[in-house]
Amino acid sequence: MDMKMAELAQRSGLSVATIKYYLREGLLAPGRRTSVNQAVYDDAHLERLRLIRALAKIAGLPLQTIRAVIDSVDGQSSVLHAMAVTQDALVGDVEEEEPVSDEGRLEALTEAERVLDETIRARGWECEPGSPAHRAAVRAVAQLHEEGLTALVGRLDDYAQAADAVGRTDLEAVTGAASLEETIRGVVLGSVMRRPMLDALVLLAQQHYARQHATI
């Protein structure tokens, strides 16, 4: 369905100025010219803008990262590759707060990676060891060790089991999307907007089990 710029802005939830910016940056294909100063746009433009909005407004990703995701989609990538690019973008570059030159810190990271990889193998997960998500998990486990929260690290497989259910649910929720862009948008929105909901549900579960323990 053809639509003018004003309708495209209204339906996408973006301002006309923002859409024109994305056009200039090459993130959105030009519309079909109907006159020297007029163009019309279609559902493909709307779908692209909804993806860009999810990446920019919801996930808060910078333009360069958004471009990488868009390039992956435009490059006829497989769903798996496009999702990997998107997940890496959502996690971001996992950098140490300080160079890992301290021997104790290096040992902590090495041990954390060993524990994490044992859990991954036990669950039969096929993961990328060098991915931002893997590095973030290693860092999180190491920080738990450093804070003396060994009881939590000792239950890592229980947390992995819960994560398995969440990850499977996320993927099932976007399976069957009409296009690759819709799939990636679902991954972005699901990952970002699910976090506060899941955190709140965990807090509610903590309240429940704390009350149970208090009555024992």
Short mmCIF file of C-alpha atoms in Angstrom, two decimals:
data_model
loop_
_atom_site.label_atom_id
_atom_site.label_comp_id
_atom_site.label_asym_id
_atom_site.label_seq_id
_atom_site.Cartn_x
_atom_site.Cartn_y
_atom_site.Cartn_z
CA MET A 1 0.00 0.00 0.00
CA ASP A 2 1.45 3.33 -1.03
CA MET A 3 1.66 6.08 1.59
CA LYS A 4 3.04 9.57 1.74
CA MET A 5 5.78 10.66 4.14
CA ALA A 6 3.32 12.00 6.73
CA GLU A 7 1.45 8.69 6.91
CA LEU A 8 4.71 6.75 7.01
CA ALA A 9 5.79 8.84 9.98
CA GLN A 10 2.48 8.35 11.76
CA ARG A 11 2.44 4.58 11.26
CA SER A 12 6.12 4.08 12.14
CA GLY A 13 6.06 6.26 15.25
CA LEU A 14 8.96 8.34 13.94
CA SER A 15 9.09 12.00 12.99
CA VAL A 16 9.39 13.12 9.38
CA ALA A 17 12.78 14.67 10.22
CA THR A 18 14.02 11.35 11.62
CA ILE A 19 12.85 9.43 8.56
CA LYS A 20 14.60 11.91 6.25
CA TYR A 21 17.76 11.44 8.31
CA TYR A 22 17.59 7.68 7.83
CA LEU A 23 17.06 8.25 4.11
CA ARG A 24 20.18 10.43 3.93
CA GLU A 25 22.18 7.84 5.85
CA GLY A 26 21.13 5.10 3.45
CA LEU A 27 19.41 3.02 6.14
CA LEU A 28 16.08 3.42 4.34
CA ALA A 29 15.64 3.02 0.58
CA PRO A 30 14.25 6.04 -1.31
CA GLY A 31 10.54 6.08 -2.02
CA ARG A 32 8.99 5.92 -5.48
CA ARG A 33 8.96 9.38 -7.01
CA THR A 34 5.57 10.72 -8.05
CA SER A 35 6.84 14.23 -8.80
CA VAL A 36 9.95 16.34 -8.36
CA ASN A 37 9.27 16.95 -4.68
CA GLN A 38 7.00 14.03 -3.79
CA ALA A 39 7.51 10.32 -3.21
CA VAL A 40 5.41 7.46 -1.91
CA TYR A 41 6.45 4.59 0.34
CA ASP A 42 5.21 1.06 0.87
CA ASP A 43 4.99 -1.61 3.54
CA ALA A 44 8.65 -2.55 3.05
CA HIS A 45 9.65 0.97 4.09
CA LEU A 46 7.37 0.74 7.12
CA GLU A 47 8.82 -2.61 8.14
CA ARG A 48 12.36 -1.27 7.82
CA LEU A 49 11.54 1.79 9.92
CA ARG A 50 9.99 -0.36 12.63
CA LEU A 51 13.21 -2.38 12.78
CA ILE A 52 15.38 0.75 12.90
CA ARG A 53 13.14 2.21 15.62
CA ALA A 54 13.54 -0.96 17.70
CA LEU A 55 17.30 -0.81 17.34
CA ALA A 56 17.63 2.93 17.95
CA LYS A 57 14.82 3.91 20.31
CA ILE A 58 14.24 0.70 22.27
CA ALA A 59 17.71 -0.88 22.32
CA GLY A 60 19.55 2.46 22.23
CA LEU A 61 22.14 1.28 19.71
CA PRO A 62 24.41 3.78 17.92
CA LEU A 63 24.09 4.43 14.20
CA GLN A 64 27.19 2.41 13.30
CA THR A 65 25.84 -0.68 15.07
CA ILE A 66 22.40 -0.23 13.54
CA ARG A 67 24.04 -0.09 10.13
CA ALA A 68 25.80 -3.41 10.78
CA VAL A 69 22.49 -5.09 11.62
CA ILE A 70 20.76 -3.55 8.59
CA ASP A 71 23.63 -4.61 6.32
CA SER A 72 23.25 -8.15 7.62
CA VAL A 73 19.56 -8.13 6.77
CA ASP A 74 20.12 -6.54 3.34
CA GLY A 75 22.92 -8.98 2.58
CA GLN A 76 20.43 -11.85 2.44
CA SER A 77 21.99 -13.38 5.54
CA SER A 78 20.57 -16.50 7.06
CA VAL A 79 18.31 -16.02 10.07
CA LEU A 80 21.04 -17.55 12.25
CA HIS A 81 23.70 -15.10 11.05
CA ALA A 82 21.44 -12.06 11.28
CA MET A 83 20.40 -13.04 14.79
CA ALA A 84 24.04 -13.53 15.79
CA VAL A 85 24.91 -10.03 14.53
CA THR A 86 21.91 -8.62 16.40
CA GLN A 87 22.73 -10.43 19.64
CA ASP A 88 26.33 -9.22 19.52
CA ALA A 89 25.04 -5.68 19.00
CA LEU A 90 22.70 -5.96 21.99
CA VAL A 91 25.42 -7.29 24.30
CA GLY A 92 28.01 -4.81 23.03
CA ASP A 93 31.76 -4.98 23.36
CA VAL A 94 32.64 -6.62 26.63
CA GLU A 95 35.82 -4.95 27.80
CA GLU A 96 37.59 -5.28 31.07
CA GLU A 97 37.41 -2.25 33.33
CA GLU A 98 41.16 -2.52 33.58
CA PRO A 99 43.79 -4.51 31.63
CA VAL A 100 44.02 -8.11 32.79
CA SER A 101 47.62 -7.93 33.94
CA ASP A 102 46.97 -8.84 37.55
CA GLU A 103 47.71 -12.53 38.05
CA GLY A 104 44.86 -12.99 40.51
CA ARG A 105 42.34 -11.41 38.14
CA LEU A 106 43.57 -13.54 35.26
CA GLU A 107 43.23 -16.68 37.36
CA ALA A 108 39.69 -15.67 38.35
CA LEU A 109 38.69 -15.19 34.71
CA THR A 110 40.30 -18.48 33.69
CA GLU A 111 38.49 -20.36 36.44
CA ALA A 112 35.22 -18.63 35.60
CA GLU A 113 35.57 -19.63 31.96
CA ARG A 114 36.26 -23.23 32.96
CA VAL A 115 33.16 -23.37 35.18
CA LEU A 116 30.99 -21.70 32.54
CA ASP A 117 32.19 -23.97 29.75
CA GLU A 118 31.53 -27.05 31.87
CA THR A 119 27.96 -25.86 32.35
CA ILE A 120 27.58 -25.15 28.63
CA ARG A 121 28.85 -28.62 27.73
CA ALA A 122 26.62 -30.28 30.31
CA ARG A 123 23.58 -28.62 28.77
CA GLY A 124 24.68 -29.46 25.24
CA TRP A 125 24.53 -25.84 24.12
CA GLU A 126 26.19 -24.90 20.84
CA CYS A 127 27.70 -21.49 21.59
CA GLU A 128 30.39 -19.21 20.21
CA PRO A 129 33.26 -19.08 22.77
CA GLY A 130 34.50 -15.70 21.53
CA SER A 131 31.11 -14.00 21.36
CA PRO A 132 30.28 -10.95 23.49
CA ALA A 133 27.64 -13.00 25.32
CA HIS A 134 30.22 -15.63 26.29
CA ARG A 135 32.70 -13.01 27.47
CA ALA A 136 29.96 -11.26 29.45
CA ALA A 137 29.03 -14.54 31.15
CA VAL A 138 32.67 -15.27 32.03
CA ARG A 139 33.02 -11.82 33.52
CA ALA A 140 29.80 -12.19 35.54
CA VAL A 141 30.87 -15.54 37.00
CA ALA A 142 34.29 -14.12 37.87
CA GLN A 143 32.68 -11.17 39.65
CA LEU A 144 30.51 -13.51 41.71
CA HIS A 145 33.66 -15.37 42.76
CA GLU A 146 35.41 -12.14 43.66
CA GLU A 147 32.48 -11.08 45.87
CA GLY A 148 32.54 -14.42 47.64
CA LEU A 149 29.15 -15.48 46.26
CA THR A 150 30.30 -19.04 45.65
CA ALA A 151 26.86 -20.39 46.59
CA LEU A 152 25.42 -18.69 43.47
CA VAL A 153 28.24 -19.99 41.27
CA GLY A 154 27.62 -23.44 42.68
CA ARG A 155 24.07 -23.25 41.35
CA LEU A 156 25.16 -22.13 37.89
CA ASP A 157 23.51 -25.11 36.22
CA ASP A 158 20.20 -24.21 37.85
CA TYR A 159 20.50 -20.68 36.44
CA ALA A 160 21.46 -22.16 33.06
CA GLN A 161 18.34 -24.33 33.13
CA ALA A 162 16.19 -21.25 33.72
CA ALA A 163 18.06 -19.40 30.96
CA ASP A 164 17.47 -22.36 28.64
CA ALA A 165 13.72 -22.05 29.12
CA VAL A 166 13.80 -18.28 28.57
CA GLY A 167 16.00 -18.54 25.47
CA ARG A 168 13.81 -21.25 23.96
CA THR A 169 10.68 -19.22 24.69
CA ASP A 170 12.22 -16.13 23.07
CA LEU A 171 13.02 -18.01 19.87
CA GLU A 172 9.66 -19.77 19.72
CA ALA A 173 7.93 -16.40 20.08
CA VAL A 174 9.52 -15.03 16.90
CA THR A 175 9.42 -18.26 14.89
CA GLY A 176 7.16 -17.94 11.91
CA ALA A 177 7.66 -14.20 11.42
CA ALA A 178 6.76 -13.05 7.93
CA SER A 179 10.22 -11.65 7.16
CA LEU A 180 13.79 -11.55 8.40
CA GLU A 181 13.29 -7.94 9.49
CA GLU A 182 10.27 -8.90 11.56
CA THR A 183 12.24 -11.74 13.15
CA ILE A 184 15.14 -9.46 14.09
CA ARG A 185 12.74 -6.81 15.40
CA GLY A 186 11.13 -9.47 17.57
CA VAL A 187 14.53 -10.53 18.92
CA VAL A 188 15.46 -6.92 19.73
CA LEU A 189 12.17 -6.01 21.39
CA GLY A 190 11.91 -9.34 23.17
CA SER A 191 15.44 -9.15 24.56
CA VAL A 192 15.27 -5.54 25.71
CA MET A 193 11.69 -5.36 26.94
CA ARG A 194 11.67 -8.83 28.48
CA ARG A 195 14.51 -7.97 30.88
CA PRO A 196 12.58 -5.71 33.30
CA MET A 197 9.62 -8.08 33.22
CA LEU A 198 11.79 -11.11 33.98
CA ASP A 199 13.70 -9.27 36.71
CA ALA A 200 10.42 -8.29 38.35
CA LEU A 201 9.09 -11.85 38.13
CA VAL A 202 12.27 -13.11 39.82
CA LEU A 203 11.75 -10.61 42.64
CA LEU A 204 8.17 -11.81 43.06
CA ALA A 205 9.38 -15.42 43.15
CA GLN A 206 11.94 -14.45 45.79
CA GLN A 207 9.14 -12.94 47.88
CA HIS A 208 7.15 -16.16 47.58
CA TYR A 209 9.99 -18.48 48.61
CA ALA A 210 11.15 -16.12 51.37
CA ARG A 211 7.64 -16.33 52.90
CA GLN A 212 7.70 -20.11 52.60
CA HIS A 213 11.04 -20.32 54.39
CA ALA A 214 9.81 -17.93 57.08
CA THR A 215 6.90 -20.23 57.93
CA ILE A 216 8.97 -23.40 58.17
#
